[in-house]
Coordinates of C-alpha atoms and ligand atoms in Angstrom, one line a residue:
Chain A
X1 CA -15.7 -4.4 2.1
X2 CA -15.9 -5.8 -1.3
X3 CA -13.7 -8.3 -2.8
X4 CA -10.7 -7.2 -4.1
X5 CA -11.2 -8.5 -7.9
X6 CA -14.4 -5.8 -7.6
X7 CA -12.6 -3.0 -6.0
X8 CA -10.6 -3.7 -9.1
X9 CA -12.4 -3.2 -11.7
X10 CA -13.7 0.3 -10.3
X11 CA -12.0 3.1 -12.8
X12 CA -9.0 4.6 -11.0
X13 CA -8.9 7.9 -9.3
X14 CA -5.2 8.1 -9.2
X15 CA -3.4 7.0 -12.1
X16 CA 0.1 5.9 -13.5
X17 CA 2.9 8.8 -14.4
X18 CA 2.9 10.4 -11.2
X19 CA 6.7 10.7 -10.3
X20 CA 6.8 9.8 -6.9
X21 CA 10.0 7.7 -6.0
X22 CA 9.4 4.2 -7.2
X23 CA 8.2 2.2 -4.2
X24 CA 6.8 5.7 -2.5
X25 CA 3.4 4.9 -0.7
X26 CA 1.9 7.6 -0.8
X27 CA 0.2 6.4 -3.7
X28 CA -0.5 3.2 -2.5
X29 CA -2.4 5.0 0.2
X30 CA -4.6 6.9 -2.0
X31 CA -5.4 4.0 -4.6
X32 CA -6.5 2.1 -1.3
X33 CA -8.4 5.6 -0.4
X34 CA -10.0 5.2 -3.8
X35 CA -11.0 1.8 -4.0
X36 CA -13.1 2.1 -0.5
X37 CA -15.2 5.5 -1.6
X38 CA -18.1 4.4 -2.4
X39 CA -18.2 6.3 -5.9
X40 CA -21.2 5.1 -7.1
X41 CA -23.0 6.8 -4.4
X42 CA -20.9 10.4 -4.1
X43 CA -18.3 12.0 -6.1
X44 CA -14.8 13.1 -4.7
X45 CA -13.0 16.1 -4.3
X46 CA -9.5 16.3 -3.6
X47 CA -6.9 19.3 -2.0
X48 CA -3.6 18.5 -1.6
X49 CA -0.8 20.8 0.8
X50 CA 2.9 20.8 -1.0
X51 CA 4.7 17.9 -0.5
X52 CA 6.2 15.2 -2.5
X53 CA 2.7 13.7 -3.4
X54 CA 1.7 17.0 -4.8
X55 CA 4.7 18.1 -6.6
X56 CA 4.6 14.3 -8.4
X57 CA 1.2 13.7 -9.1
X58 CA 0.5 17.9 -10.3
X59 CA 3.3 19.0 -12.1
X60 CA 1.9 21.1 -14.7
X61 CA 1.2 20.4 -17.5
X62 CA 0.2 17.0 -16.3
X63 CA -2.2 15.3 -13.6
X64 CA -2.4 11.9 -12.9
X65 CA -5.9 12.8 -10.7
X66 CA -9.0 11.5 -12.3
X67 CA -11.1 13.7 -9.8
X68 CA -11.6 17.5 -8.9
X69 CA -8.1 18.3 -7.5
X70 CA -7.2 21.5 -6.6
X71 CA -3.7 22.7 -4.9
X72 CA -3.0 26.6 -3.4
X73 CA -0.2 26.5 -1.1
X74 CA 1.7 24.5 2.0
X75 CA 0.3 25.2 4.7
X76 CA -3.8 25.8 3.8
X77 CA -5.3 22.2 2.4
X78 CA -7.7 22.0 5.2
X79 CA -8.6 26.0 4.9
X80 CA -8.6 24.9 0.9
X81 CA -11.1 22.0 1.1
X82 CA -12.7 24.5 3.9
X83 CA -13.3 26.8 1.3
X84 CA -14.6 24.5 -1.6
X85 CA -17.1 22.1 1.0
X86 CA -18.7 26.0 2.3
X87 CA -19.4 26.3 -1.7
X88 CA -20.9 23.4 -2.2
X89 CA -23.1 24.0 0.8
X90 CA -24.3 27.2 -0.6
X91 CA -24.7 25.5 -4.3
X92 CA -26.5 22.8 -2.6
X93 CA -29.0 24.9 -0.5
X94 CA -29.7 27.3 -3.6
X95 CA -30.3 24.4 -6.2
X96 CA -27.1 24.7 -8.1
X97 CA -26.5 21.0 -7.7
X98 CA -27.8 17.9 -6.3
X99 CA -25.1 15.9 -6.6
X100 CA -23.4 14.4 -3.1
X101 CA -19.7 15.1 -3.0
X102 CA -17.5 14.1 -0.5
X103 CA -14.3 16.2 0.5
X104 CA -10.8 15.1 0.9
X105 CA -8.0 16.9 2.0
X106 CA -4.6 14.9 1.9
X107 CA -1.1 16.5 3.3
X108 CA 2.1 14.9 4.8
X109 CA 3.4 15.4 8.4
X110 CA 4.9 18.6 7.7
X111 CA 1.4 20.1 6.2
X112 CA -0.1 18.9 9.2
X113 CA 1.9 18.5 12.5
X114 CA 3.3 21.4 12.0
X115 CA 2.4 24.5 9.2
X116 CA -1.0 23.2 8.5
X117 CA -2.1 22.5 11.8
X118 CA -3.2 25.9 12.3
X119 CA -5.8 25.4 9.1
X120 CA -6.4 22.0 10.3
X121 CA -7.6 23.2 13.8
X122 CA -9.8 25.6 12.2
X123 CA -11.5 23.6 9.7
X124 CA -12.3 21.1 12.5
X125 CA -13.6 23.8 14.8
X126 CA -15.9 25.1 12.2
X127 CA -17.0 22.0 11.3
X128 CA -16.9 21.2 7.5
X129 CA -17.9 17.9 6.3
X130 CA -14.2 16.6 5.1
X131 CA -11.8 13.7 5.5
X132 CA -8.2 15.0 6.2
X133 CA -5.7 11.8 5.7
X134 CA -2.1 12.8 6.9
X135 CA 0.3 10.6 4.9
X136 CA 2.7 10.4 7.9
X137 CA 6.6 10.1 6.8
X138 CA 8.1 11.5 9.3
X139 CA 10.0 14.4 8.0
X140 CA 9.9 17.0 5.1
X141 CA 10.8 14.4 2.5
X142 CA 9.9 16.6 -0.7
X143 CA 12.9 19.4 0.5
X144 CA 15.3 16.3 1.5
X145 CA 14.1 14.8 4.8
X146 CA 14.1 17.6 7.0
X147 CA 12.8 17.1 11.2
X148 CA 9.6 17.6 11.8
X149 CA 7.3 17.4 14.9
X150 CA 6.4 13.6 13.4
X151 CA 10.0 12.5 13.3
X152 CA 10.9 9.7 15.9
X153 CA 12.8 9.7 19.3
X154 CA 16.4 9.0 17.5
X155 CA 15.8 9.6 14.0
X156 CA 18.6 11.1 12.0
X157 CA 17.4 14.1 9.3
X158 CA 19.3 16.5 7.9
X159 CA 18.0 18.7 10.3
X160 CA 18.4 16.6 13.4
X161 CA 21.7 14.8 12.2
X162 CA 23.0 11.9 14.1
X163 CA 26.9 12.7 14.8
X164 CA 29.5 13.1 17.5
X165 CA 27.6 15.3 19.6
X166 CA 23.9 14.3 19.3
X167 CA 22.1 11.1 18.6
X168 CA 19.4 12.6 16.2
X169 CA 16.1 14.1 17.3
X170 CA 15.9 14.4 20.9
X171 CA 12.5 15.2 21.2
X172 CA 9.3 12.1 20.7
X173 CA 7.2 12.6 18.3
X174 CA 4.5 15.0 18.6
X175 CA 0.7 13.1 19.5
X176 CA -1.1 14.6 16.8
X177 CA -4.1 12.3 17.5
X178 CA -4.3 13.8 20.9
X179 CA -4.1 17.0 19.2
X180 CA -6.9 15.9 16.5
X181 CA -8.8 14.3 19.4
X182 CA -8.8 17.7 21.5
X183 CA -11.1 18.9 18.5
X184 CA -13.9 16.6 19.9
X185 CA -15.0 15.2 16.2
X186 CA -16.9 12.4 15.6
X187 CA -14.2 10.6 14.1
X188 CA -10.1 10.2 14.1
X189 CA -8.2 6.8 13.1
X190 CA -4.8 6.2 12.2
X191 CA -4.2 3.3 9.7
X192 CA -1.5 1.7 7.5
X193 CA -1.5 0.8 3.8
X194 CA 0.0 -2.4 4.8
X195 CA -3.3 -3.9 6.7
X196 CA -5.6 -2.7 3.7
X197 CA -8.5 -4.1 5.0
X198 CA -8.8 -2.3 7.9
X199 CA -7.6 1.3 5.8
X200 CA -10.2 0.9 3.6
X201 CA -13.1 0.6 6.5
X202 CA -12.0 3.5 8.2
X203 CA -11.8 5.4 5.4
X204 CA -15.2 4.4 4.2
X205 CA -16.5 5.2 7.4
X206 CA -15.1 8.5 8.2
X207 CA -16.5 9.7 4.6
X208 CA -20.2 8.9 5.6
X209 CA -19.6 11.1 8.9
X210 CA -21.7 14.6 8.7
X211 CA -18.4 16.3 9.8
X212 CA -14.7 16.8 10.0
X213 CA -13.2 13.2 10.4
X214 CA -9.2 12.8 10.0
X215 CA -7.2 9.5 9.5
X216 CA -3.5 9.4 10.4
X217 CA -1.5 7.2 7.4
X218 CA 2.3 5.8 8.2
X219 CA 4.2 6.7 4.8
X220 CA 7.1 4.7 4.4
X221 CA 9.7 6.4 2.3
X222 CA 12.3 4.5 1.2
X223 CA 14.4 7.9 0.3
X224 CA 14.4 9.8 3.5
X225 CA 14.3 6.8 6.2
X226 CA 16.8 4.6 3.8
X227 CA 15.7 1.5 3.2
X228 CA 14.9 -0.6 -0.1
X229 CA 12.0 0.5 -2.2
X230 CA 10.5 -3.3 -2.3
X231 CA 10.3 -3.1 1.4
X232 CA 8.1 -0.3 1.7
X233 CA 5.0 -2.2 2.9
X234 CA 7.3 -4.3 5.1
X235 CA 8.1 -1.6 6.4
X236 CA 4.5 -0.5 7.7
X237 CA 3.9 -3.7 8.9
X238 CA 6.9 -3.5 10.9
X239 CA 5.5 -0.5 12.6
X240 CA 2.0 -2.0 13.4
X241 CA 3.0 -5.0 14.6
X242 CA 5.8 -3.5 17.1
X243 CA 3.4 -0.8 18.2
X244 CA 5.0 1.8 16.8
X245 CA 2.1 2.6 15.2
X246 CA -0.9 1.5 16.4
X247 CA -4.4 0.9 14.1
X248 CA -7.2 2.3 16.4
X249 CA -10.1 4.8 16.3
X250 CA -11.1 7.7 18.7
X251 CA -15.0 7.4 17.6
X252 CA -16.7 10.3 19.7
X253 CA -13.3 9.9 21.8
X254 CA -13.9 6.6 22.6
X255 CA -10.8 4.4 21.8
X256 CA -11.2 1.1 19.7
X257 CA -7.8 -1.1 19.2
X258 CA -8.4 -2.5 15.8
X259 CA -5.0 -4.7 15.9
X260 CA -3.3 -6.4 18.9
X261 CA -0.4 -8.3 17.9
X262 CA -0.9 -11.6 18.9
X263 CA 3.1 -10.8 19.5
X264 CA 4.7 -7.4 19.7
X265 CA 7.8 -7.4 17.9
X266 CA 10.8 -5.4 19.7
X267 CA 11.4 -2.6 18.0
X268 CA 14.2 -3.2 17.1
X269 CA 12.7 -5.3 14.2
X270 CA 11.6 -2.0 12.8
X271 CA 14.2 0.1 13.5
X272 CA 17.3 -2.0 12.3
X273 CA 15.7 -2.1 8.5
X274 CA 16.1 1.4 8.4
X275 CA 19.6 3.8 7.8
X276 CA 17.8 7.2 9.9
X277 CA 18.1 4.5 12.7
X278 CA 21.7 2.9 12.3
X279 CA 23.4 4.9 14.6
X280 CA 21.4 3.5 17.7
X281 CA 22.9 0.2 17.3
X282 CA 26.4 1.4 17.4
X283 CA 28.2 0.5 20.9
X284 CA 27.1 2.6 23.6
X285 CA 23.6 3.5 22.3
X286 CA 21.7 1.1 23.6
X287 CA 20.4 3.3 26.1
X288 CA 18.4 5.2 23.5
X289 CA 17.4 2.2 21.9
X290 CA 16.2 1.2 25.2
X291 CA 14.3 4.4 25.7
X292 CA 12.3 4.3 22.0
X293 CA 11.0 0.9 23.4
X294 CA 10.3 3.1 26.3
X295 CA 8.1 5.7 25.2
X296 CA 6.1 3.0 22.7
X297 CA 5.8 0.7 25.4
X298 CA 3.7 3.5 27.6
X299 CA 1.8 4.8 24.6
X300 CA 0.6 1.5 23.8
X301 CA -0.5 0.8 27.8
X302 CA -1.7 4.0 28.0
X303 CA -4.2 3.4 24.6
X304 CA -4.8 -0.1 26.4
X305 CA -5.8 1.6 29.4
X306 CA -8.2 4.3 27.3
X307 CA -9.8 1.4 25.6
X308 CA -10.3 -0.8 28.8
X309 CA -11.9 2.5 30.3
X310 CA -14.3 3.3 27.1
X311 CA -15.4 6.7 27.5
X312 CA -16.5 9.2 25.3
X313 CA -15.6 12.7 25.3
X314 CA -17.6 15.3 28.3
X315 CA -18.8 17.3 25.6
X316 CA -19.7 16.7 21.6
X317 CA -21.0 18.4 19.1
X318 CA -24.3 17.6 17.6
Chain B
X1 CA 6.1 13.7 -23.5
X2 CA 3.6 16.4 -24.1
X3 CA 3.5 17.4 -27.8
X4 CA 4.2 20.8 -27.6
X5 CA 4.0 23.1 -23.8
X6 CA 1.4 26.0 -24.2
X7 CA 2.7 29.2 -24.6
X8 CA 1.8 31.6 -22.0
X9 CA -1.1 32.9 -23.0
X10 CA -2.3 29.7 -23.3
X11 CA -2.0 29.1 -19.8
X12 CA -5.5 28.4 -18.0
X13 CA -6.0 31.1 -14.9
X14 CA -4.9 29.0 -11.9
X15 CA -3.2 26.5 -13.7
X16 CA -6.0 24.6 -14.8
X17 CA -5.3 21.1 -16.6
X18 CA -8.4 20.4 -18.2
X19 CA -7.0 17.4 -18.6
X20 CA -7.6 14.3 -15.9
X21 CA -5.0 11.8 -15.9
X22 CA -3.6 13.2 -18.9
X23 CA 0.5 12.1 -16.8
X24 CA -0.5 8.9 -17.9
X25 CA 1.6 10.3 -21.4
X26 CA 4.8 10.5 -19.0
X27 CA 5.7 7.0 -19.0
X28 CA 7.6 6.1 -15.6
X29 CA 8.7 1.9 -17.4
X30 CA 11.7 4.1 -18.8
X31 CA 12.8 4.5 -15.1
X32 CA 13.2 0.9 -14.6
X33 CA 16.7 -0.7 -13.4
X34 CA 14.6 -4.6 -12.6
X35 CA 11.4 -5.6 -13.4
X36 CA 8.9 -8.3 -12.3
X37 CA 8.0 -11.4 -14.1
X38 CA 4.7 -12.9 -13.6
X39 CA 3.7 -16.7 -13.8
X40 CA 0.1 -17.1 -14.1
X41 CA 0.7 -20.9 -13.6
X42 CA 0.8 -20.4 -9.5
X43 CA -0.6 -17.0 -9.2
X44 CA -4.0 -17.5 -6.6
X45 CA -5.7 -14.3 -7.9
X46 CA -5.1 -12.5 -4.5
X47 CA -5.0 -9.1 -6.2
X48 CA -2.3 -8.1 -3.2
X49 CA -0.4 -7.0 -6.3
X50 CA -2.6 -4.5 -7.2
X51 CA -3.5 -3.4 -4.0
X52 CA -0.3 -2.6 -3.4
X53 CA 1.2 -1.2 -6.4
X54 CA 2.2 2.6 -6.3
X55 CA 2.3 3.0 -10.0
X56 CA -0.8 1.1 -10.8
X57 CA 1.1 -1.0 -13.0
X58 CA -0.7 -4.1 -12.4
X59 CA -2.9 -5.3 -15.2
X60 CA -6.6 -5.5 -14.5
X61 CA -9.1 -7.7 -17.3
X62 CA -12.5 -7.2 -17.1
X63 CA -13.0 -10.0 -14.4
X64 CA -10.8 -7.7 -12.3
X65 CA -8.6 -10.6 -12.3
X66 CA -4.7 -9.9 -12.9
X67 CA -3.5 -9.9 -15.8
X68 CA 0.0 -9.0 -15.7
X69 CA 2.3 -6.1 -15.4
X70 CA 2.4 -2.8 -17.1
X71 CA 5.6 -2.2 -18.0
X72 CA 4.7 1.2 -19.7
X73 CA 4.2 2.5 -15.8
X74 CA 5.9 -0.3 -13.7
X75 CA 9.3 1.5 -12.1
X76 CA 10.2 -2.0 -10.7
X77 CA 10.2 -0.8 -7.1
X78 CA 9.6 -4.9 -6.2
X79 CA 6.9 -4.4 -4.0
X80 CA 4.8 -6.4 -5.5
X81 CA 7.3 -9.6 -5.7
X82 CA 8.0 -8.7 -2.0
X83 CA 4.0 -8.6 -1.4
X84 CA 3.3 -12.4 -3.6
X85 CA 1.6 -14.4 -0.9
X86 CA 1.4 -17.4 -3.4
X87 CA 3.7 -20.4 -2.6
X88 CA 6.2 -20.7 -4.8
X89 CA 5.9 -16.7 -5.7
X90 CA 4.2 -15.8 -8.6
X91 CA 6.2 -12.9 -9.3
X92 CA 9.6 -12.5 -9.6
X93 CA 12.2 -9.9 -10.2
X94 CA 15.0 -9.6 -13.2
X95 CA 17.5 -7.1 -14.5
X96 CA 15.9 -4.7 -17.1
X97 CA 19.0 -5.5 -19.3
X98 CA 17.9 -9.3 -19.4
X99 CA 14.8 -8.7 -20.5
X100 CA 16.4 -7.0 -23.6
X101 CA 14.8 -8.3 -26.7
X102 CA 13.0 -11.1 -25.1
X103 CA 9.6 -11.6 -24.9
X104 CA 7.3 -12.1 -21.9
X105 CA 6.7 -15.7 -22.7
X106 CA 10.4 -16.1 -23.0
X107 CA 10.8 -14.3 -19.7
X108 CA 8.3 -16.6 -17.6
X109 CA 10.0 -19.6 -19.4
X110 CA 13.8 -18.6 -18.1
X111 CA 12.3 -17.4 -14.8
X112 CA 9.7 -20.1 -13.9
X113 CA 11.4 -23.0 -15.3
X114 CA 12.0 -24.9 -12.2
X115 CA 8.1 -24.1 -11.2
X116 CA 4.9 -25.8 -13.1
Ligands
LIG1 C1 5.2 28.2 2.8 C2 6.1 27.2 2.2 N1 7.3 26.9 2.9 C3 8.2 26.0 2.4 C4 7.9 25.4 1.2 C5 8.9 24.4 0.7 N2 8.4 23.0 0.8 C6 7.8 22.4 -0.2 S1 7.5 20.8 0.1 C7 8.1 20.9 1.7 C8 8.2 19.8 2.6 C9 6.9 19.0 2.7 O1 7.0 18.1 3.8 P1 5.7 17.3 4.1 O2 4.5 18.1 4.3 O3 6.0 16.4 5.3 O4 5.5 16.4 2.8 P2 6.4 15.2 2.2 O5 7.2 15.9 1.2 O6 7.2 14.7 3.3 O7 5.4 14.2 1.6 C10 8.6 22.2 1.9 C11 9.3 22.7 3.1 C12 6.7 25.7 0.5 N3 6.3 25.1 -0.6 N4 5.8 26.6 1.1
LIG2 S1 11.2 11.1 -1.0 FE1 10.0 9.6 0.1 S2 7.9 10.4 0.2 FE2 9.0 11.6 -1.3 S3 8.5 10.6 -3.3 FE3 10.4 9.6 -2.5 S4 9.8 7.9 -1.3 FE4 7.9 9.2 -1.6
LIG3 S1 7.5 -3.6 -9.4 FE1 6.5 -1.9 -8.3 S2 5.7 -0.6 -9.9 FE2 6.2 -2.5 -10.9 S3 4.3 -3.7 -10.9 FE3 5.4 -4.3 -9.1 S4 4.7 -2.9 -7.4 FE4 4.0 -2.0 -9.4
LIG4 S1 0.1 -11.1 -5.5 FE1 0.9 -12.9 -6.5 S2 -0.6 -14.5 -6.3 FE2 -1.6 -12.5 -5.7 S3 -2.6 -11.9 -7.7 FE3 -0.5 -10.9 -7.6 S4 0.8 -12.4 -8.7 FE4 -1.1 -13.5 -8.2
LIG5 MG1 6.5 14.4 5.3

């Protein structure tokens, strides 16, 4: 990866005036998406699902996208991108164009875990060439932080309130890279705008894959999980270095840890920063605080265990 | 602000802005409560700044060194000051309303007095 006084200088492909909350990161996700395409070589098209990136960075009459962008609903941004990649096949193989574009479709949790996944599962299946990146904040933050299949073991929403009679969501989060994985593509990752570096590999590599590749982002969003704006990258790092959320690929479903923390925070480090969380350190919750450690303990053996074992998936497609 | 909004039958089919970029007219500085000052004096050139920034509100020359802060764009989220690996930070964080009629020289000289 280049320097970053390089990656610099490269003209932007999302730019000020968007009005995401400040200290949001879903833009600091895609100016990191940005800076590792390799846009001399291909141009980029974009499709965004609803959500708060969308409503910020499109509201008509402005744009603050320096590339082909192109919104239709919710739940559709992988059928969307689906439909445009299929076009440029056919332009391509009639001698409309020769130019190499690369396809991106980018959503949130909600346009992905849960009412895009259906579009998502088919686009995979069929096989377009595109990146999906899921910006993952754990809820519907656009319509006020609403539960979603991404929200944590614990977390209080609007939707899944902490109170007198429950302790927030019940459920764990939903494994959407198992989900992704189950797809057999070439390519899945999950990543954090916090460790750059390694964000902007993965995303470089997934955009030179002939087919679907997908990269799961952790969004922090200092509106919904209530903490201050300035700690938003904190935040992420928080996450990766307690295992919560874990930088690794599935390449051909083999597993590859890209980070092991020399030494894995509790999570309690990440969970006390945060208000959707406050309620598990009251008296008498520490059992629930006990089982979050719980279930990221045994995801993180289990991915561990995958790596250690290094197989690739029975069947791929060529 | 937009000049004028386009009547409807203005309106491109599919609500088309033929226009890339063009919110960079909606200027976000307004929405500022803090911002950061920066001290090129101790600043290493890390670009962590601008790697991080959500509002790309960190000034770029033609080096694609940084060169300070936008404050047309720059909401003041702190990110950036949070993010300053250099020791002592080269970024720091004020009340908008001190800033008031000051300018940025001024600002680095009340902020970074203590530092070289
Ligand atoms: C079919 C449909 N249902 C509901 C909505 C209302 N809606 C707009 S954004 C949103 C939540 C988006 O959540 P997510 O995808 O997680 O994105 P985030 O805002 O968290 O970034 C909802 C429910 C809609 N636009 N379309
Ligand atoms: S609510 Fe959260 S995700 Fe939405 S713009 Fe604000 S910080 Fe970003
Ligand atoms: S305060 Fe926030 S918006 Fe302003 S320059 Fe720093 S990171 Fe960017
Ligand atoms: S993060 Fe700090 S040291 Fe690095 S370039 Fe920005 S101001 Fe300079
Ligand atoms: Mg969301």
């Amino acid at each position: 990866m280049a320097l970053l006084n390089e990656l610099a200088k490269k003209k932007e492909g999302l730019v000020s005036g968007h009005r995401l909350c400040p200290g949001c990161t879903h833009s600091v996700i895609m100016r990191q998406v940005f800076a590792a395409a390799d846009t001399d070589k291909y141009d980029i098209v974009v499709a965004a699902a609803t959500g708060c990136f969308e409503v910020s960075s499109g509201l008509y009459p402005y744009t603050s996208w320096n590339v082909p962008w192109i919104h239709s609903a919710f739940e559709n941004a992988a059928s969307t991108i689906s439909g445009v990649e299929a076009m440029y096949r056919v332009w391509k193989k009639k001698g409309k164009t020769n130019k190499d574009i690369r396809f991106i479709a980018v959503a949130s949790d909600g346009g992905t875990y849960d009412i895009g996944l259906q579009a998502l599962s088919g686009a995979i299946e069929r096989g377009h060439q595109f990146l999906y990146i899921c910006n993952d904040n754990n809820a519907y933050q656009n319509t006020g932080n609403q539960r979603s299949s991404a929200t944590p073991f614990g977390g209080s929403t609007t939707t899944s309130p902490n109170g007198k009679v429950k302790f927030g969501k019940e459920q764990p989060r939903k494994d959407i890279m198992s989900v992704i994985e189950g797809h057999h593509l070439p390519y899945a990752a999950q990543a954090s705008p916090s460790n750059w570096r390694d964000l902007m590999n993965k995303v470089k590599k997934a955009l030179d894959v002939n087919g679907p590749t997908y990269i799961n982002v952790i969004e922090p969003c200092t509106t919904g999980w209530g903490f201050p704006p300035n700690m938003a990258i904190e935040m992420a790092q928080l996450a990766v270095d307690t295992c919560v959320w874990p930088l690794y690929e599935v390449i051909n479903g083999k597993v590859v840890i890209n980070y092991k923390p020399k030494k894995k925070l509790p999570v309690t480090e990440y969970l006390k920063p945060q208000k959707r969380f406050a309620h598990l350190f009251k008296k008498g919750n520490e059992y629930l605080i006990e089982e979050f450690q719980r279930q990221v303990d045994a995801h993180w053996e289990w991915l561990l265990k995958r790596e250690e074992c290094g197989i690739e998936y029975g069947v791929t497609k060529e | 602000m937009a000049e004028k909004l386009l009547n409807w039958d203005e309106v491109l089919i599919g609500g088309v802005i033929k226009d890339p970029g063009n919110s960079k007219q909606y200027e976000t500085g307004s929405w500022r409560v803090e911002r950061p000052v920066w001290n090129p004096d101790t600043c290493i050139q890390c670009m962590f700044c601008w790697v991080y920034c959500p509002d790309s509100a960190i000034k770029v020359d033609e080096n694609g060194k940084m060169a300070g802060i936008d404050y047309t764009y720059c909401k003041g989220c702190g990110i950036c000051v949070e993010q300053c690996p250099s020791k002592p930070k080269s970024l720091k964080m004020i009340l908008e309303a001190e800033a008031k009629g000051k300018t940025e020289e001024e600002l680095r000289k009340e902020v970074f007095s203590s530092e070289k």
